[in-house]
mmCIF file of N, CA and C in Angstrom:
data_model
loop_
_atom_site.group_PDB
_atom_site.id
_atom_site.type_symbol
_atom_site.label_atom_id
_atom_site.label_comp_id
_atom_site.label_asym_id
_atom_site.label_seq_id
_atom_site.Cartn_x
_atom_site.Cartn_y
_atom_site.Cartn_z
ATOM 1 N N UNK A 1 0.706 -1.533 0.199
ATOM 2 C CA UNK A 1 0.233 -0.013 -0.019
ATOM 3 C C UNK A 1 0.736 1.345 -0.011
ATOM 4 N N UNK A 2 1.718 1.146 0.178
ATOM 5 C CA UNK A 2 2.921 2.396 0.252
ATOM 6 C C UNK A 2 3.269 3.019 -1.026
ATOM 7 N N UNK A 3 3.340 1.749 -1.575
ATOM 8 C CA UNK A 3 3.824 2.347 -3.411
ATOM 9 C C UNK A 3 2.707 2.879 -3.816
ATOM 10 N N UNK A 4 1.546 2.742 -3.279
ATOM 11 C CA UNK A 4 0.301 3.658 -3.972
ATOM 12 C C UNK A 4 1.240 5.205 -3.819
ATOM 13 N N UNK A 5 1.566 6.226 -2.475
ATOM 14 C CA UNK A 5 1.994 7.138 -3.005
ATOM 15 C C UNK A 5 2.962 7.346 -2.899
ATOM 16 N N UNK A 6 4.461 7.276 -3.722
ATOM 17 C CA UNK A 6 5.396 6.763 -3.952
ATOM 18 C C UNK A 6 5.039 7.503 -5.091
ATOM 19 N N UNK A 7 5.425 8.629 -5.264
ATOM 20 C CA UNK A 7 5.884 9.336 -6.952
ATOM 21 C C UNK A 7 7.055 8.046 -7.732
ATOM 22 N N UNK A 8 6.683 8.433 -8.752
ATOM 23 C CA UNK A 8 7.393 7.598 -9.441
ATOM 24 C C UNK A 8 7.884 8.228 -10.463
ATOM 25 N N UNK A 9 9.097 8.242 -10.890
ATOM 26 C CA UNK A 9 9.999 9.222 -11.760
ATOM 27 C C UNK A 9 9.717 9.336 -13.088
ATOM 28 N N UNK A 10 9.011 10.333 -13.757
ATOM 29 C CA UNK A 10 8.936 10.810 -15.675
ATOM 30 C C UNK A 10 10.082 10.589 -16.256
ATOM 31 N N UNK A 11 10.062 9.422 -17.022
ATOM 32 C CA UNK A 11 11.311 10.141 -18.094
ATOM 33 C C UNK A 11 11.040 10.418 -19.587
ATOM 34 N N UNK A 12 11.634 11.354 -19.998
ATOM 35 C CA UNK A 12 11.420 12.300 -21.745
ATOM 36 C C UNK A 12 12.810 12.889 -21.621
ATOM 37 N N UNK A 13 12.216 12.806 -22.756
ATOM 38 C CA UNK A 13 13.493 13.410 -23.567
ATOM 39 C C UNK A 13 13.692 14.775 -23.790
ATOM 40 N N UNK A 14 14.498 15.911 -23.095
ATOM 41 C CA UNK A 14 14.007 17.607 -23.267
ATOM 42 C C UNK A 14 13.845 18.359 -24.785
ATOM 43 N N UNK A 15 12.975 18.782 -25.590
ATOM 44 C CA UNK A 15 13.604 19.185 -26.906
ATOM 45 C C UNK A 15 13.338 17.626 -27.334
ATOM 46 N N UNK A 16 12.429 16.863 -27.325
ATOM 47 C CA UNK A 16 11.886 16.478 -28.058
ATOM 48 C C UNK A 16 10.706 16.209 -29.044
ATOM 49 N N UNK A 17 10.486 16.383 -29.767
ATOM 50 C CA UNK A 17 8.627 16.635 -30.310
ATOM 51 C C UNK A 17 8.417 14.891 -31.398
ATOM 52 N N UNK A 18 6.742 14.208 -31.160
ATOM 53 C CA UNK A 18 6.917 13.846 -31.871
ATOM 54 C C UNK A 18 6.947 13.842 -33.830
ATOM 55 N N UNK A 19 7.097 14.401 -34.018
ATOM 56 C CA UNK A 19 7.521 14.414 -35.595
ATOM 57 C C UNK A 19 8.745 14.011 -35.532
ATOM 58 N N UNK A 20 9.327 13.946 -34.698
ATOM 59 C CA UNK A 20 11.020 14.179 -34.726
ATOM 60 C C UNK A 20 12.155 15.867 -34.570
ATOM 61 N N UNK A 21 11.035 16.750 -35.272
ATOM 62 C CA UNK A 21 11.965 18.198 -34.987
ATOM 63 C C UNK A 21 12.757 17.778 -33.774
ATOM 64 N N UNK A 22 14.200 18.480 -33.157
ATOM 65 C CA UNK A 22 14.275 18.757 -32.272
ATOM 66 C C UNK A 22 13.823 20.397 -31.591
ATOM 67 N N UNK A 23 14.177 20.801 -30.506
ATOM 68 C CA UNK A 23 14.184 22.185 -29.884
ATOM 69 C C UNK A 23 15.211 23.068 -30.117
ATOM 70 N N UNK A 24 16.281 23.965 -30.344
ATOM 71 C CA UNK A 24 17.096 23.769 -30.222
ATOM 72 C C UNK A 24 17.185 24.373 -27.988
ATOM 73 N N UNK A 25 18.382 24.022 -27.814
ATOM 74 C CA UNK A 25 18.550 23.717 -26.357
ATOM 75 C C UNK A 25 18.760 25.256 -25.591
ATOM 76 N N UNK A 26 19.466 26.276 -26.595
ATOM 77 C CA UNK A 26 19.646 27.969 -26.138
ATOM 78 C C UNK A 26 18.638 28.669 -26.476
ATOM 79 N N UNK A 27 17.375 27.953 -27.482
ATOM 80 C CA UNK A 27 16.014 28.814 -27.422
ATOM 81 C C UNK A 27 15.318 29.787 -26.571
ATOM 82 N N UNK A 28 15.504 29.031 -25.438
ATOM 83 C CA UNK A 28 15.163 29.460 -23.326
ATOM 84 C C UNK A 28 16.041 29.133 -22.693
ATOM 85 N N UNK A 29 15.840 30.760 -21.986
ATOM 86 C CA UNK A 29 16.488 30.858 -20.911
ATOM 87 C C UNK A 29 15.769 30.813 -19.870
ATOM 88 N N UNK A 30 16.511 30.224 -18.551
ATOM 89 C CA UNK A 30 15.405 30.185 -17.331
ATOM 90 C C UNK A 30 15.933 30.999 -16.429
ATOM 91 N N UNK A 31 15.632 31.740 -16.054
ATOM 92 C CA UNK A 31 16.167 33.179 -14.414
ATOM 93 C C UNK A 31 16.029 32.704 -13.620
ATOM 94 N N UNK A 32 17.590 32.481 -13.027
ATOM 95 C CA UNK A 32 18.004 31.935 -11.582
ATOM 96 C C UNK A 32 17.509 32.634 -10.394
ATOM 97 N N UNK A 33 16.728 33.563 -10.750
ATOM 98 C CA UNK A 33 16.285 35.040 -9.526
ATOM 99 C C UNK A 33 14.741 33.613 -8.886
ATOM 100 N N UNK A 34 13.405 34.034 -10.250
ATOM 101 C CA UNK A 34 12.178 33.593 -10.275
ATOM 102 C C UNK A 34 11.736 32.308 -11.270
ATOM 103 N N UNK A 35 12.885 32.399 -11.873
ATOM 104 C CA UNK A 35 12.550 30.116 -12.339
ATOM 105 C C UNK A 35 11.879 30.503 -13.545
ATOM 106 N N UNK A 36 11.226 32.266 -13.607
ATOM 107 C CA UNK A 36 10.471 31.510 -15.034
ATOM 108 C C UNK A 36 11.529 31.515 -16.572
ATOM 109 N N UNK A 37 10.924 30.739 -17.695
ATOM 110 C CA UNK A 37 11.505 30.509 -18.894
ATOM 111 C C UNK A 37 11.675 31.549 -19.377
ATOM 112 N N UNK A 38 12.210 32.595 -20.033
ATOM 113 C CA UNK A 38 12.607 33.324 -20.773
ATOM 114 C C UNK A 38 13.321 33.184 -22.373
ATOM 115 N N UNK A 39 13.049 33.936 -23.816
ATOM 116 C CA UNK A 39 13.155 33.487 -24.483
ATOM 117 C C UNK A 39 14.597 34.046 -25.389
ATOM 118 N N UNK A 40 15.282 33.018 -25.344
ATOM 119 C CA UNK A 40 16.684 34.272 -25.597
ATOM 120 C C UNK A 40 16.944 35.615 -26.741
ATOM 121 N N UNK A 41 15.910 35.136 -27.260
ATOM 122 C CA UNK A 41 16.328 36.583 -28.112
ATOM 123 C C UNK A 41 15.474 37.852 -27.650
ATOM 124 N N UNK A 42 14.549 37.406 -27.289
ATOM 125 C CA UNK A 42 13.280 38.530 -26.454
ATOM 126 C C UNK A 42 14.624 38.939 -25.236
ATOM 127 N N UNK A 43 14.996 38.109 -24.380
ATOM 128 C CA UNK A 43 15.913 38.164 -23.356
ATOM 129 C C UNK A 43 16.899 39.004 -23.802
ATOM 130 N N UNK A 44 17.756 38.816 -25.080
ATOM 131 C CA UNK A 44 19.215 39.355 -25.791
ATOM 132 C C UNK A 44 18.649 40.937 -26.125
ATOM 133 N N UNK A 45 17.359 41.264 -26.620
ATOM 134 C CA UNK A 45 17.228 42.286 -26.275
ATOM 135 C C UNK A 45 16.504 43.344 -25.913
ATOM 136 N N UNK A 46 16.403 42.469 -24.376
ATOM 137 C CA UNK A 46 16.563 43.223 -22.904
ATOM 138 C C UNK A 46 17.316 43.402 -22.164
ATOM 139 N N UNK A 47 18.441 43.513 -23.007
ATOM 140 C CA UNK A 47 19.622 43.240 -22.616
ATOM 141 C C UNK A 47 20.305 41.845 -21.265
ATOM 142 N N UNK A 48 19.825 41.156 -20.990
ATOM 143 C CA UNK A 48 19.838 40.227 -21.141
ATOM 144 C C UNK A 48 18.986 40.702 -18.845
ATOM 145 N N UNK A 49 17.810 41.458 -19.248
ATOM 146 C CA UNK A 49 16.975 41.468 -17.773
ATOM 147 C C UNK A 49 15.499 40.905 -17.484
ATOM 148 N N UNK A 50 15.149 40.393 -17.166
ATOM 149 C CA UNK A 50 14.319 39.147 -17.321
ATOM 150 C C UNK A 50 13.841 41.069 -16.502
ATOM 151 N N UNK A 51 11.931 39.548 -16.435
ATOM 152 C CA UNK A 51 10.715 40.510 -16.138
ATOM 153 C C UNK A 51 10.761 40.325 -15.006
ATOM 154 N N UNK A 52 11.407 39.540 -14.560
ATOM 155 C CA UNK A 52 10.617 40.462 -13.029
ATOM 156 C C UNK A 52 11.522 41.752 -12.412
ATOM 157 N N UNK A 53 12.899 41.787 -13.048
ATOM 158 C CA UNK A 53 13.875 42.871 -13.465
ATOM 159 C C UNK A 53 15.500 42.293 -12.712
ATOM 160 N N UNK A 54 15.798 40.634 -12.461
ATOM 161 C CA UNK A 54 16.775 40.211 -11.982
ATOM 162 C C UNK A 54 18.250 40.744 -13.425
ATOM 163 N N UNK A 55 18.756 40.969 -13.312
ATOM 164 C CA UNK A 55 20.020 40.761 -14.251
ATOM 165 C C UNK A 55 20.835 40.603 -15.277
ATOM 166 N N UNK A 56 21.125 39.492 -15.647
ATOM 167 C CA UNK A 56 21.879 38.018 -15.449
ATOM 168 C C UNK A 56 23.826 38.827 -16.184
ATOM 169 N N UNK A 57 23.557 37.832 -16.415
ATOM 170 C CA UNK A 57 25.161 38.365 -16.538
ATOM 171 C C UNK A 57 25.853 38.548 -17.162
ATOM 172 N N UNK A 58 26.197 39.900 -18.931
ATOM 173 C CA UNK A 58 27.099 40.505 -19.652
ATOM 174 C C UNK A 58 28.324 39.897 -19.987
ATOM 175 N N UNK A 59 28.365 38.957 -21.178
ATOM 176 C CA UNK A 59 30.432 39.193 -21.239
ATOM 177 C C UNK A 59 30.729 40.662 -21.424
ATOM 178 N N UNK A 60 32.135 39.964 -21.700
ATOM 179 C CA UNK A 60 32.442 41.433 -21.754
ATOM 180 C C UNK A 60 32.686 42.472 -23.000
ATOM 181 N N UNK A 61 31.976 41.131 -23.597
ATOM 182 C CA UNK A 61 31.832 41.675 -25.995
ATOM 183 C C UNK A 61 31.162 42.468 -25.257
ATOM 184 N N UNK A 62 29.820 41.632 -24.646
ATOM 185 C CA UNK A 62 28.335 41.986 -25.404
ATOM 186 C C UNK A 62 28.271 43.563 -24.143
ATOM 187 N N UNK A 63 29.020 44.021 -23.354
ATOM 188 C CA UNK A 63 29.290 45.268 -22.908
ATOM 189 C C UNK A 63 30.097 46.370 -24.087
ATOM 190 N N UNK A 64 30.817 45.665 -24.167
ATOM 191 C CA UNK A 64 31.044 47.054 -25.199
ATOM 192 C C UNK A 64 30.212 46.630 -26.883
ATOM 193 N N UNK A 65 29.509 45.878 -26.380
ATOM 194 C CA UNK A 65 28.251 46.353 -27.970
ATOM 195 C C UNK A 65 27.492 47.172 -28.114
ATOM 196 N N UNK A 66 27.077 48.020 -26.635
ATOM 197 C CA UNK A 66 26.648 48.719 -25.755
ATOM 198 C C UNK A 66 27.284 50.605 -26.425
ATOM 199 N N UNK A 67 27.974 50.473 -26.589
ATOM 200 C CA UNK A 67 29.010 51.981 -26.776
ATOM 201 C C UNK A 67 28.337 52.284 -28.757
ATOM 202 N N UNK A 68 28.800 52.662 -29.069
ATOM 203 C CA UNK A 68 27.990 53.713 -30.351
ATOM 204 C C UNK A 68 28.752 52.597 -31.132
ATOM 205 N N UNK A 69 28.134 52.107 -32.134
ATOM 206 C CA UNK A 69 28.328 51.067 -33.413
ATOM 207 C C UNK A 69 29.863 52.002 -34.544
ATOM 208 N N UNK A 70 30.456 51.328 -33.836
ATOM 209 C CA UNK A 70 32.431 51.230 -34.008
ATOM 210 C C UNK A 70 33.185 52.099 -34.129
ATOM 211 N N UNK A 71 33.268 52.341 -32.924
ATOM 212 C CA UNK A 71 34.136 53.292 -31.715
ATOM 213 C C UNK A 71 34.515 53.290 -30.975
ATOM 214 N N UNK A 72 34.899 51.820 -30.780
ATOM 215 C CA UNK A 72 35.532 51.328 -29.887
ATOM 216 C C UNK A 72 36.902 50.570 -29.782
ATOM 217 N N UNK A 73 37.804 51.555 -29.521
ATOM 218 C CA UNK A 73 39.078 51.468 -29.802
ATOM 219 C C UNK A 73 39.979 50.169 -28.445
ATOM 220 N N UNK A 74 40.396 49.056 -28.795
ATOM 221 C CA UNK A 74 40.481 48.787 -27.464
ATOM 222 C C UNK A 74 42.215 49.392 -28.046
ATOM 223 N N UNK A 75 42.640 48.816 -25.949
ATOM 224 C CA UNK A 75 44.118 49.725 -26.143
ATOM 225 C C UNK A 75 44.683 48.036 -25.399
ATOM 226 N N UNK A 76 46.023 47.744 -26.090
ATOM 227 C CA UNK A 76 46.419 47.149 -25.744
ATOM 228 C C UNK A 76 46.246 46.114 -26.418
ATOM 229 N N UNK A 77 45.767 45.711 -27.256
ATOM 230 C CA UNK A 77 45.341 44.720 -27.595
ATOM 231 C C UNK A 77 46.571 43.201 -27.946
ATOM 232 N N UNK A 78 47.561 44.077 -28.599
ATOM 233 C CA UNK A 78 48.058 43.025 -28.378
ATOM 234 C C UNK A 78 49.288 42.327 -27.363
ATOM 235 N N UNK A 79 48.920 43.279 -26.240
ATOM 236 C CA UNK A 79 49.598 42.655 -25.059
ATOM 237 C C UNK A 79 48.931 41.009 -24.546
ATOM 238 N N UNK A 80 49.675 39.739 -24.136
ATOM 239 C CA UNK A 80 49.389 38.146 -23.877
ATOM 240 C C UNK A 80 50.137 39.162 -22.925
ATOM 241 N N UNK A 81 49.747 37.832 -21.850
ATOM 242 C CA UNK A 81 50.341 37.744 -20.121
ATOM 243 C C UNK A 81 51.101 36.229 -20.567
ATOM 244 N N UNK A 82 52.145 36.632 -19.951
ATOM 245 C CA UNK A 82 53.874 35.350 -19.494
ATOM 246 C C UNK A 82 53.843 34.835 -18.121
ATOM 247 N N UNK A 83 54.030 34.103 -17.999
ATOM 248 C CA UNK A 83 54.912 33.608 -17.077
ATOM 249 C C UNK A 83 56.099 33.940 -16.707
ATOM 250 N N UNK A 84 56.679 35.245 -16.211
ATOM 251 C CA UNK A 84 58.005 35.628 -15.554
ATOM 252 C C UNK A 84 58.956 35.081 -14.613
ATOM 253 N N UNK A 85 57.852 34.539 -13.961
ATOM 254 C CA UNK A 85 58.894 33.333 -11.974
ATOM 255 C C UNK A 85 58.438 32.463 -12.427
ATOM 256 N N UNK A 86 58.110 31.708 -13.565
ATOM 257 C CA UNK A 86 57.936 29.874 -13.758
ATOM 258 C C UNK A 86 57.595 30.088 -12.414
ATOM 259 N N UNK A 87 56.259 30.072 -13.326
ATOM 260 C CA UNK A 87 54.950 29.460 -11.444
ATOM 261 C C UNK A 87 54.995 27.573 -11.922
ATOM 262 N N UNK A 88 54.910 26.912 -10.368
ATOM 263 C CA UNK A 88 55.017 25.629 -10.402
ATOM 264 C C UNK A 88 54.276 25.183 -9.900
ATOM 265 N N UNK A 89 52.455 24.254 -10.748
ATOM 266 C CA UNK A 89 51.863 23.976 -10.024
ATOM 267 C C UNK A 89 52.079 22.146 -9.922
ATOM 268 N N UNK A 90 51.234 21.986 -9.314
ATOM 269 C CA UNK A 90 50.710 19.963 -9.452
ATOM 270 C C UNK A 90 50.721 19.486 -10.263
ATOM 271 N N UNK A 91 49.322 20.277 -10.191
ATOM 272 C CA UNK A 91 48.163 19.750 -11.119
ATOM 273 C C UNK A 91 48.606 19.810 -12.883
ATOM 274 N N UNK A 92 49.125 21.338 -13.329
ATOM 275 C CA UNK A 92 49.023 22.384 -14.619
ATOM 276 C C UNK A 92 49.976 22.589 -14.956
ATOM 277 N N UNK A 93 50.963 23.216 -15.769
ATOM 278 C CA UNK A 93 51.866 23.711 -16.237
ATOM 279 C C UNK A 93 51.155 25.325 -16.835
ATOM 280 N N UNK A 94 51.060 26.065 -16.283
ATOM 281 C CA UNK A 94 50.999 27.753 -16.617
ATOM 282 C C UNK A 94 51.248 27.881 -18.191
ATOM 283 N N UNK A 95 51.715 27.418 -18.813
ATOM 284 C CA UNK A 95 51.798 28.518 -18.925
ATOM 285 C C UNK A 95 50.563 27.976 -21.069
ATOM 286 N N UNK A 96 50.400 26.244 -19.733
ATOM 287 C CA UNK A 96 49.186 25.304 -20.896
ATOM 288 C C UNK A 96 48.094 25.937 -20.486
ATOM 289 N N UNK A 97 47.869 26.159 -19.102
ATOM 290 C CA UNK A 97 46.677 26.026 -18.479
ATOM 291 C C UNK A 97 46.379 28.386 -19.425
ATOM 292 N N UNK A 98 47.529 28.979 -19.568
ATOM 293 C CA UNK A 98 46.603 30.319 -19.971
ATOM 294 C C UNK A 98 46.360 29.865 -21.179
ATOM 295 N N UNK A 99 47.164 29.146 -22.173
ATOM 296 C CA UNK A 99 46.808 28.487 -23.981
ATOM 297 C C UNK A 99 45.269 27.806 -24.164
ATOM 298 N N UNK A 100 45.044 26.916 -22.941
ATOM 299 C CA UNK A 100 43.287 26.149 -23.076
ATOM 300 C C UNK A 100 43.258 28.086 -22.023
ATOM 301 N N UNK A 101 42.538 29.005 -21.352
ATOM 302 C CA UNK A 101 41.901 29.772 -21.128
ATOM 303 C C UNK A 101 41.720 30.841 -22.640
ATOM 304 N N UNK A 102 42.732 31.201 -23.149
ATOM 305 C CA UNK A 102 43.401 31.925 -23.931
ATOM 306 C C UNK A 102 42.215 31.128 -25.215
ATOM 307 N N UNK A 103 41.805 29.923 -26.034
ATOM 308 C CA UNK A 103 41.256 28.994 -26.298
ATOM 309 C C UNK A 103 39.817 29.280 -26.592
ATOM 310 N N UNK A 104 39.833 28.630 -24.753
ATOM 311 C CA UNK A 104 38.602 28.716 -24.416
ATOM 312 C C UNK A 104 37.154 30.656 -24.585
ATOM 313 N N UNK A 105 37.672 31.317 -24.023
ATOM 314 C CA UNK A 105 37.926 32.556 -23.937
ATOM 315 C C UNK A 105 37.730 33.232 -25.485
ATOM 316 N N UNK A 106 38.745 33.157 -26.374
ATOM 317 C CA UNK A 106 39.216 33.874 -27.374
ATOM 318 C C UNK A 106 40.197 34.742 -26.894
ATOM 319 N N UNK A 107 40.174 35.381 -25.647
ATOM 320 C CA UNK A 107 40.569 36.779 -25.655
ATOM 321 C C UNK A 107 42.132 36.937 -24.882
ATOM 322 N N UNK A 108 42.565 37.278 -24.931
ATOM 323 C CA UNK A 108 44.253 37.199 -24.631
ATOM 324 C C UNK A 108 44.510 37.212 -22.890
ATOM 325 N N UNK A 109 43.589 38.582 -22.231
ATOM 326 C CA UNK A 109 43.849 38.401 -20.936
ATOM 327 C C UNK A 109 42.377 38.810 -20.209
ATOM 328 N N UNK A 110 42.197 38.526 -18.691
ATOM 329 C CA UNK A 110 41.091 39.017 -18.390
ATOM 330 C C UNK A 110 40.557 39.932 -18.308
ATOM 331 N N UNK A 111 40.787 40.802 -18.433
ATOM 332 C CA UNK A 111 40.798 42.663 -19.325
ATOM 333 C C UNK A 111 40.804 42.210 -20.197
ATOM 334 N N UNK A 112 39.588 43.893 -20.914
ATOM 335 C CA UNK A 112 39.463 44.009 -22.314
ATOM 336 C C UNK A 112 38.993 45.497 -21.733
ATOM 337 N N UNK A 113 40.279 46.749 -22.645
ATOM 338 C CA UNK A 113 39.864 47.691 -22.504
ATOM 339 C C UNK A 113 40.130 48.462 -23.549
ATOM 340 N N UNK A 114 39.906 49.459 -23.617
ATOM 341 C CA UNK A 114 39.601 50.707 -23.865
ATOM 342 C C UNK A 114 39.483 52.301 -24.790
ATOM 343 N N UNK A 115 39.177 52.783 -25.561
ATOM 344 C CA UNK A 115 38.043 53.908 -25.906
ATOM 345 C C UNK A 115 37.310 54.273 -26.677
ATOM 346 N N UNK A 116 36.280 54.869 -26.386
ATOM 347 C CA UNK A 116 35.055 54.674 -27.280
ATOM 348 C C UNK A 116 33.806 55.589 -26.986
ATOM 349 N N UNK A 117 32.405 55.691 -28.103
ATOM 350 C CA UNK A 117 31.719 56.712 -27.273
ATOM 351 C C UNK A 117 30.431 56.207 -27.363
ATOM 352 N N UNK A 118 29.816 56.995 -26.224
ATOM 353 C CA UNK A 118 28.156 56.360 -26.031
ATOM 354 C C UNK A 118 27.800 56.826 -26.190
ATOM 355 N N UNK A 119 26.354 57.245 -26.954
ATOM 356 C CA UNK A 119 25.877 58.682 -27.185
ATOM 357 C C UNK A 119 26.410 59.998 -27.760
ATOM 358 N N UNK A 120 27.610 59.861 -28.268
ATOM 359 C CA UNK A 120 28.402 60.876 -29.256
ATOM 360 C C UNK A 120 29.098 61.257 -27.628
ATOM 361 N N UNK A 121 28.730 61.284 -26.424
ATOM 362 C CA UNK A 121 30.042 60.788 -25.399
ATOM 363 C C UNK A 121 31.122 60.527 -24.999
ATOM 364 N N UNK A 122 32.951 60.402 -24.983
ATOM 365 C CA UNK A 122 33.690 60.209 -25.105
ATOM 366 C C UNK A 122 33.737 59.112 -23.664
ATOM 367 N N UNK A 123 34.802 57.660 -23.137
ATOM 368 C CA UNK A 123 34.933 56.911 -22.018
ATOM 369 C C UNK A 123 35.698 56.040 -22.838
ATOM 370 N N UNK A 124 36.158 56.000 -21.551
ATOM 371 C CA UNK A 124 37.076 54.692 -21.210
ATOM 372 C C UNK A 124 36.698 53.744 -20.830
ATOM 373 N N UNK A 125 36.998 52.140 -20.722
ATOM 374 C CA UNK A 125 36.333 50.964 -20.779
ATOM 375 C C UNK A 125 37.225 50.211 -20.469
ATOM 376 N N UNK A 126 36.499 49.213 -18.906
ATOM 377 C CA UNK A 126 37.598 48.729 -18.664
ATOM 378 C C UNK A 126 36.695 47.284 -18.382
#
């Protein structure tokens, strides 16, 4: 009789439809604050602000996209990190870790800095 009141797990595949079409994984974004699903295109148009007012994280390139078109000029774009202290780790080689992170992010360093304009007003950003 105990088995009557026990929940049974439901098995389904997310995004699967009866006609065989798949829904793209990145079409909907769940808000970590209110839990509501937001349509990704609409969320990006709202600068990643949910209907509840929660501000989701923007990448450095997304922030730079808020500047006037074509106005951003990166300072020290060719400056790349190195390992002058020959850092030693028990797990990974530091230089290898740098290369992996650069490949993963597409950035040379953790900071992107430069100057541009916002609504015609000049500013420096980092």
